[in-house]
């Protein structure tokens, strides 16, 4: 029998100029979307800044939500139950992309198309919500009834397939899981920091 597992969609309000531009179109305060494979938010991935101090350097990143850039943000966290096979498929897809992360670009043009409801297809280019929706779609999951290129971060908040488990300050949520006491759940292979080879990391199974 297929064991059920979970993935988490994290929406944050970072207050960046890009986030404020998106908010002008969406009227939503949370305009950055990430996908996590554990409820402690240790393994979180998205398309965003590669360097916090450089807003023009963007791409595929593993996000540290405990860093100052995110920690004081308001957030909403959604959970989705998936099969074990779909969970593994998504982990594998992100792993493969992380192993070749320099190939991928932040799709600013595609993001502008999304805001004007115009689908723009560019090879190896994503923005945050497009990336999350694409990873879900490749596993046969469609929580938002739109092509991934047109999915906005706030679309996830309206999905009946996602369960909202938390809304509030991100630091308040993360303080439930002190770093020194984080558990070591079921492992999966995902690469870590930029420039490092893939290695075995702990990823939550439930």
Tab-separated table of C-alpha atoms in Angstrom:
chain	number	residue	atom	x	y	z
A	1	UNK	CA	0.000	0.000	0.000
A	2	UNK	CA	1.281	3.444	-0.941
A	3	UNK	CA	2.274	5.487	2.099
A	4	UNK	CA	0.978	9.029	2.195
A	5	UNK	CA	3.378	11.882	2.779
A	6	UNK	CA	3.211	15.669	2.663
A	7	UNK	CA	4.744	18.604	0.888
A	8	UNK	CA	4.449	22.210	2.074
A	9	UNK	CA	3.871	25.396	0.091
A	10	UNK	CA	5.236	28.470	1.868
A	11	UNK	CA	4.067	31.974	0.957
A	12	UNK	CA	6.055	34.891	2.343
A	13	UNK	CA	5.970	38.653	2.169
A	14	UNK	CA	9.578	39.733	1.798
A	15	UNK	CA	8.931	43.436	1.174
A	16	UNK	CA	11.324	43.582	-1.785
A	17	UNK	CA	10.691	45.919	-4.732
A	18	UNK	CA	9.712	42.877	-6.820
A	19	UNK	CA	7.249	41.728	-4.171
A	20	UNK	CA	5.727	45.217	-4.080
A	21	UNK	CA	5.324	45.245	-7.877
A	22	UNK	CA	3.499	41.911	-7.760
A	23	UNK	CA	1.294	43.180	-4.940
A	24	UNK	CA	0.150	46.067	-7.131
A	25	UNK	CA	-1.368	43.479	-9.481
A	26	UNK	CA	-2.508	40.787	-7.032
A	27	UNK	CA	-3.591	42.922	-4.045
A	28	UNK	CA	-2.106	40.117	-1.925
A	29	UNK	CA	0.531	40.726	0.774
A	30	UNK	CA	2.349	37.383	0.323
A	31	UNK	CA	4.022	37.329	-3.060
A	32	UNK	CA	6.829	34.805	-2.820
A	33	UNK	CA	6.176	31.047	-3.092
A	34	UNK	CA	8.478	28.181	-2.086
A	35	UNK	CA	8.158	24.412	-1.825
A	36	UNK	CA	9.353	22.446	1.201
A	37	UNK	CA	9.712	18.722	1.743
A	38	UNK	CA	9.503	18.875	5.544
A	39	UNK	CA	7.293	20.608	8.062
A	40	UNK	CA	10.262	22.092	9.926
A	41	UNK	CA	11.094	24.043	6.731
A	42	UNK	CA	14.680	22.864	6.579
A	43	UNK	CA	14.559	21.882	2.887
A	44	UNK	CA	12.947	24.824	1.075
A	45	UNK	CA	13.399	25.625	-2.618
A	46	UNK	CA	12.334	28.396	-4.952
A	47	UNK	CA	13.467	30.884	-7.559
A	48	UNK	CA	14.726	34.050	-5.952
A	49	UNK	CA	17.854	35.975	-5.039
A	50	UNK	CA	21.110	34.058	-5.185
A	51	UNK	CA	22.659	36.821	-3.117
A	52	UNK	CA	20.536	38.700	-0.586
A	53	UNK	CA	22.424	41.935	-1.225
A	54	UNK	CA	21.993	41.731	-5.016
A	55	UNK	CA	18.355	41.894	-6.229
A	56	UNK	CA	19.453	41.430	-9.850
A	57	UNK	CA	21.090	38.039	-9.333
A	58	UNK	CA	18.292	35.484	-9.327
A	59	UNK	CA	17.851	31.793	-9.986
A	60	UNK	CA	17.184	28.436	-8.367
A	61	UNK	CA	18.030	28.546	-4.671
A	62	UNK	CA	17.780	26.514	-1.514
A	63	UNK	CA	16.339	29.026	0.930
A	64	UNK	CA	17.328	29.464	4.537
A	65	UNK	CA	14.125	30.771	6.107
A	66	UNK	CA	15.975	31.287	9.384
A	67	UNK	CA	18.175	33.946	7.788
A	68	UNK	CA	17.359	37.633	8.492
A	69	UNK	CA	16.067	38.168	4.935
A	70	UNK	CA	13.058	35.922	5.649
A	71	UNK	CA	12.886	35.513	9.403
A	72	UNK	CA	10.742	38.547	10.229
A	73	UNK	CA	8.384	37.978	7.298
A	74	UNK	CA	4.682	37.325	7.525
A	75	UNK	CA	3.856	33.943	6.010
A	76	UNK	CA	1.176	31.413	5.218
A	77	UNK	CA	2.004	27.710	5.167
A	78	UNK	CA	-0.048	25.136	3.285
A	79	UNK	CA	0.205	21.370	3.427
A	80	UNK	CA	-0.705	18.885	0.709
A	81	UNK	CA	-0.981	15.138	1.142
A	82	UNK	CA	0.691	13.196	-1.664
A	83	UNK	CA	1.580	9.603	-2.380
A	84	UNK	CA	5.025	8.302	-1.544
A	85	UNK	CA	5.796	7.905	-5.258
A	86	UNK	CA	4.793	11.475	-6.085
A	87	UNK	CA	6.811	12.758	-3.137
A	88	UNK	CA	9.909	10.914	-4.360
A	89	UNK	CA	9.328	12.165	-7.893
A	90	UNK	CA	9.238	15.798	-6.746
A	91	UNK	CA	12.319	15.387	-4.533
A	92	UNK	CA	14.155	13.805	-7.446
A	93	UNK	CA	13.137	16.585	-9.835
A	94	UNK	CA	14.359	19.303	-7.476
A	95	UNK	CA	17.554	17.326	-6.866
A	96	UNK	CA	18.235	17.141	-10.592
A	97	UNK	CA	17.638	20.857	-11.025
A	98	UNK	CA	19.830	21.738	-8.053
A	99	UNK	CA	22.643	19.620	-9.462
A	100	UNK	CA	22.510	21.759	-12.608
A	101	UNK	CA	21.357	25.022	-11.013
A	102	UNK	CA	23.595	27.314	-13.066
A	103	UNK	CA	21.554	26.346	-16.111
A	104	UNK	CA	18.407	28.012	-14.765
A	105	UNK	CA	17.543	31.704	-14.885
A	106	UNK	CA	15.054	33.888	-13.062
A	107	UNK	CA	12.251	34.579	-15.545
A	108	UNK	CA	11.478	38.262	-15.030
A	109	UNK	CA	9.827	38.469	-18.458
A	110	UNK	CA	7.652	35.448	-17.682
A	111	UNK	CA	6.697	36.946	-14.343
A	112	UNK	CA	5.509	40.127	-16.070
A	113	UNK	CA	3.540	37.952	-18.488
A	114	UNK	CA	1.933	36.194	-15.509
A	115	UNK	CA	0.843	39.547	-14.067
A	116	UNK	CA	-0.826	40.451	-17.370
A	117	UNK	CA	-2.217	36.910	-17.819
A	118	UNK	CA	-0.061	36.280	-20.876
A	119	UNK	CA	1.703	32.915	-21.005
A	120	UNK	CA	5.376	33.244	-21.945
A	121	UNK	CA	7.457	30.111	-22.425
A	122	UNK	CA	11.215	30.398	-22.032
A	123	UNK	CA	13.609	27.487	-21.772
A	124	UNK	CA	15.148	26.913	-18.333
A	125	UNK	CA	13.644	30.082	-16.854
A	126	UNK	CA	11.246	30.278	-13.903
A	127	UNK	CA	9.868	32.635	-11.312
A	128	UNK	CA	8.872	31.458	-7.848
A	129	UNK	CA	5.228	30.394	-8.267
A	130	UNK	CA	5.889	29.010	-11.771
A	131	UNK	CA	8.635	26.796	-10.339
A	132	UNK	CA	6.454	25.488	-7.505
A	133	UNK	CA	3.485	24.838	-9.808
A	134	UNK	CA	5.780	23.150	-12.346
A	135	UNK	CA	7.249	20.754	-9.767
A	136	UNK	CA	3.711	19.820	-8.700
A	137	UNK	CA	2.519	19.406	-12.277
A	138	UNK	CA	5.388	17.092	-13.178
A	139	UNK	CA	4.168	14.810	-10.382
A	140	UNK	CA	0.625	14.917	-11.773
A	141	UNK	CA	-0.638	17.390	-9.172
A	142	UNK	CA	-2.744	20.406	-10.145
A	143	UNK	CA	-3.842	22.321	-7.042
A	144	UNK	CA	-4.353	25.461	-9.141
A	145	UNK	CA	-6.438	25.259	-12.306
A	146	UNK	CA	-4.009	27.254	-14.445
A	147	UNK	CA	-0.929	26.563	-16.554
A	148	UNK	CA	2.134	26.830	-14.256
A	149	UNK	CA	3.332	29.906	-16.166
A	150	UNK	CA	0.224	31.825	-15.064
A	151	UNK	CA	0.122	30.759	-11.413
A	152	UNK	CA	0.548	33.573	-8.894
A	153	UNK	CA	1.676	32.959	-5.309
A	154	UNK	CA	-1.739	33.898	-3.964
A	155	UNK	CA	-3.406	31.281	-6.213
A	156	UNK	CA	-2.116	28.606	-3.845
A	157	UNK	CA	-4.015	30.207	-0.959
A	158	UNK	CA	-7.309	29.636	-2.809
A	159	UNK	CA	-6.711	25.976	-3.637
A	160	UNK	CA	-9.097	23.482	-2.042
A	161	UNK	CA	-6.391	20.827	-2.356
A	162	UNK	CA	-4.098	22.640	0.065
A	163	UNK	CA	-4.669	22.790	3.815
A	164	UNK	CA	-3.627	25.999	5.535
A	165	UNK	CA	-1.786	24.991	8.696
A	166	UNK	CA	-0.384	28.351	9.743
A	167	UNK	CA	-0.570	32.060	9.056
A	168	UNK	CA	1.418	34.642	10.976
A	169	UNK	CA	5.018	35.633	11.581
A	170	UNK	CA	7.545	33.203	10.137
A	171	UNK	CA	9.827	33.445	13.172
A	172	UNK	CA	6.953	32.393	15.455
A	173	UNK	CA	6.412	29.259	13.358
A	174	UNK	CA	10.113	28.399	13.117
A	175	UNK	CA	10.616	28.880	16.859
A	176	UNK	CA	8.564	25.719	17.329
A	177	UNK	CA	11.590	23.867	15.964
A	178	UNK	CA	14.789	25.097	17.664
A	179	UNK	CA	17.758	24.329	15.447
A	180	UNK	CA	19.518	22.315	18.133
A	181	UNK	CA	16.498	20.034	18.567
A	182	UNK	CA	15.461	19.467	14.959
A	183	UNK	CA	14.743	15.792	14.291
A	184	UNK	CA	16.370	13.706	11.585
A	185	UNK	CA	13.514	12.283	9.492
A	186	UNK	CA	13.625	10.084	6.406
A	187	UNK	CA	16.586	11.057	4.197
A	188	UNK	CA	16.533	11.929	0.517
A	189	UNK	CA	19.206	12.971	-1.938
A	190	UNK	CA	19.232	16.697	-2.595
A	191	UNK	CA	22.222	18.915	-3.237
A	192	UNK	CA	23.025	21.593	-0.721
A	193	UNK	CA	24.752	24.938	-1.091
A	194	UNK	CA	25.811	26.460	-4.456
A	195	UNK	CA	29.021	24.965	-5.770
A	196	UNK	CA	28.800	21.828	-3.646
A	197	UNK	CA	28.053	18.374	-5.083
A	198	UNK	CA	24.864	16.529	-4.236
A	199	UNK	CA	24.965	14.875	-0.847
A	200	UNK	CA	22.666	13.031	1.480
A	201	UNK	CA	20.449	15.388	3.454
A	202	UNK	CA	17.601	14.857	5.865
A	203	UNK	CA	14.168	15.551	4.410
A	204	UNK	CA	10.929	15.202	6.335
A	205	UNK	CA	8.621	12.414	5.284
A	206	UNK	CA	5.441	13.443	6.993
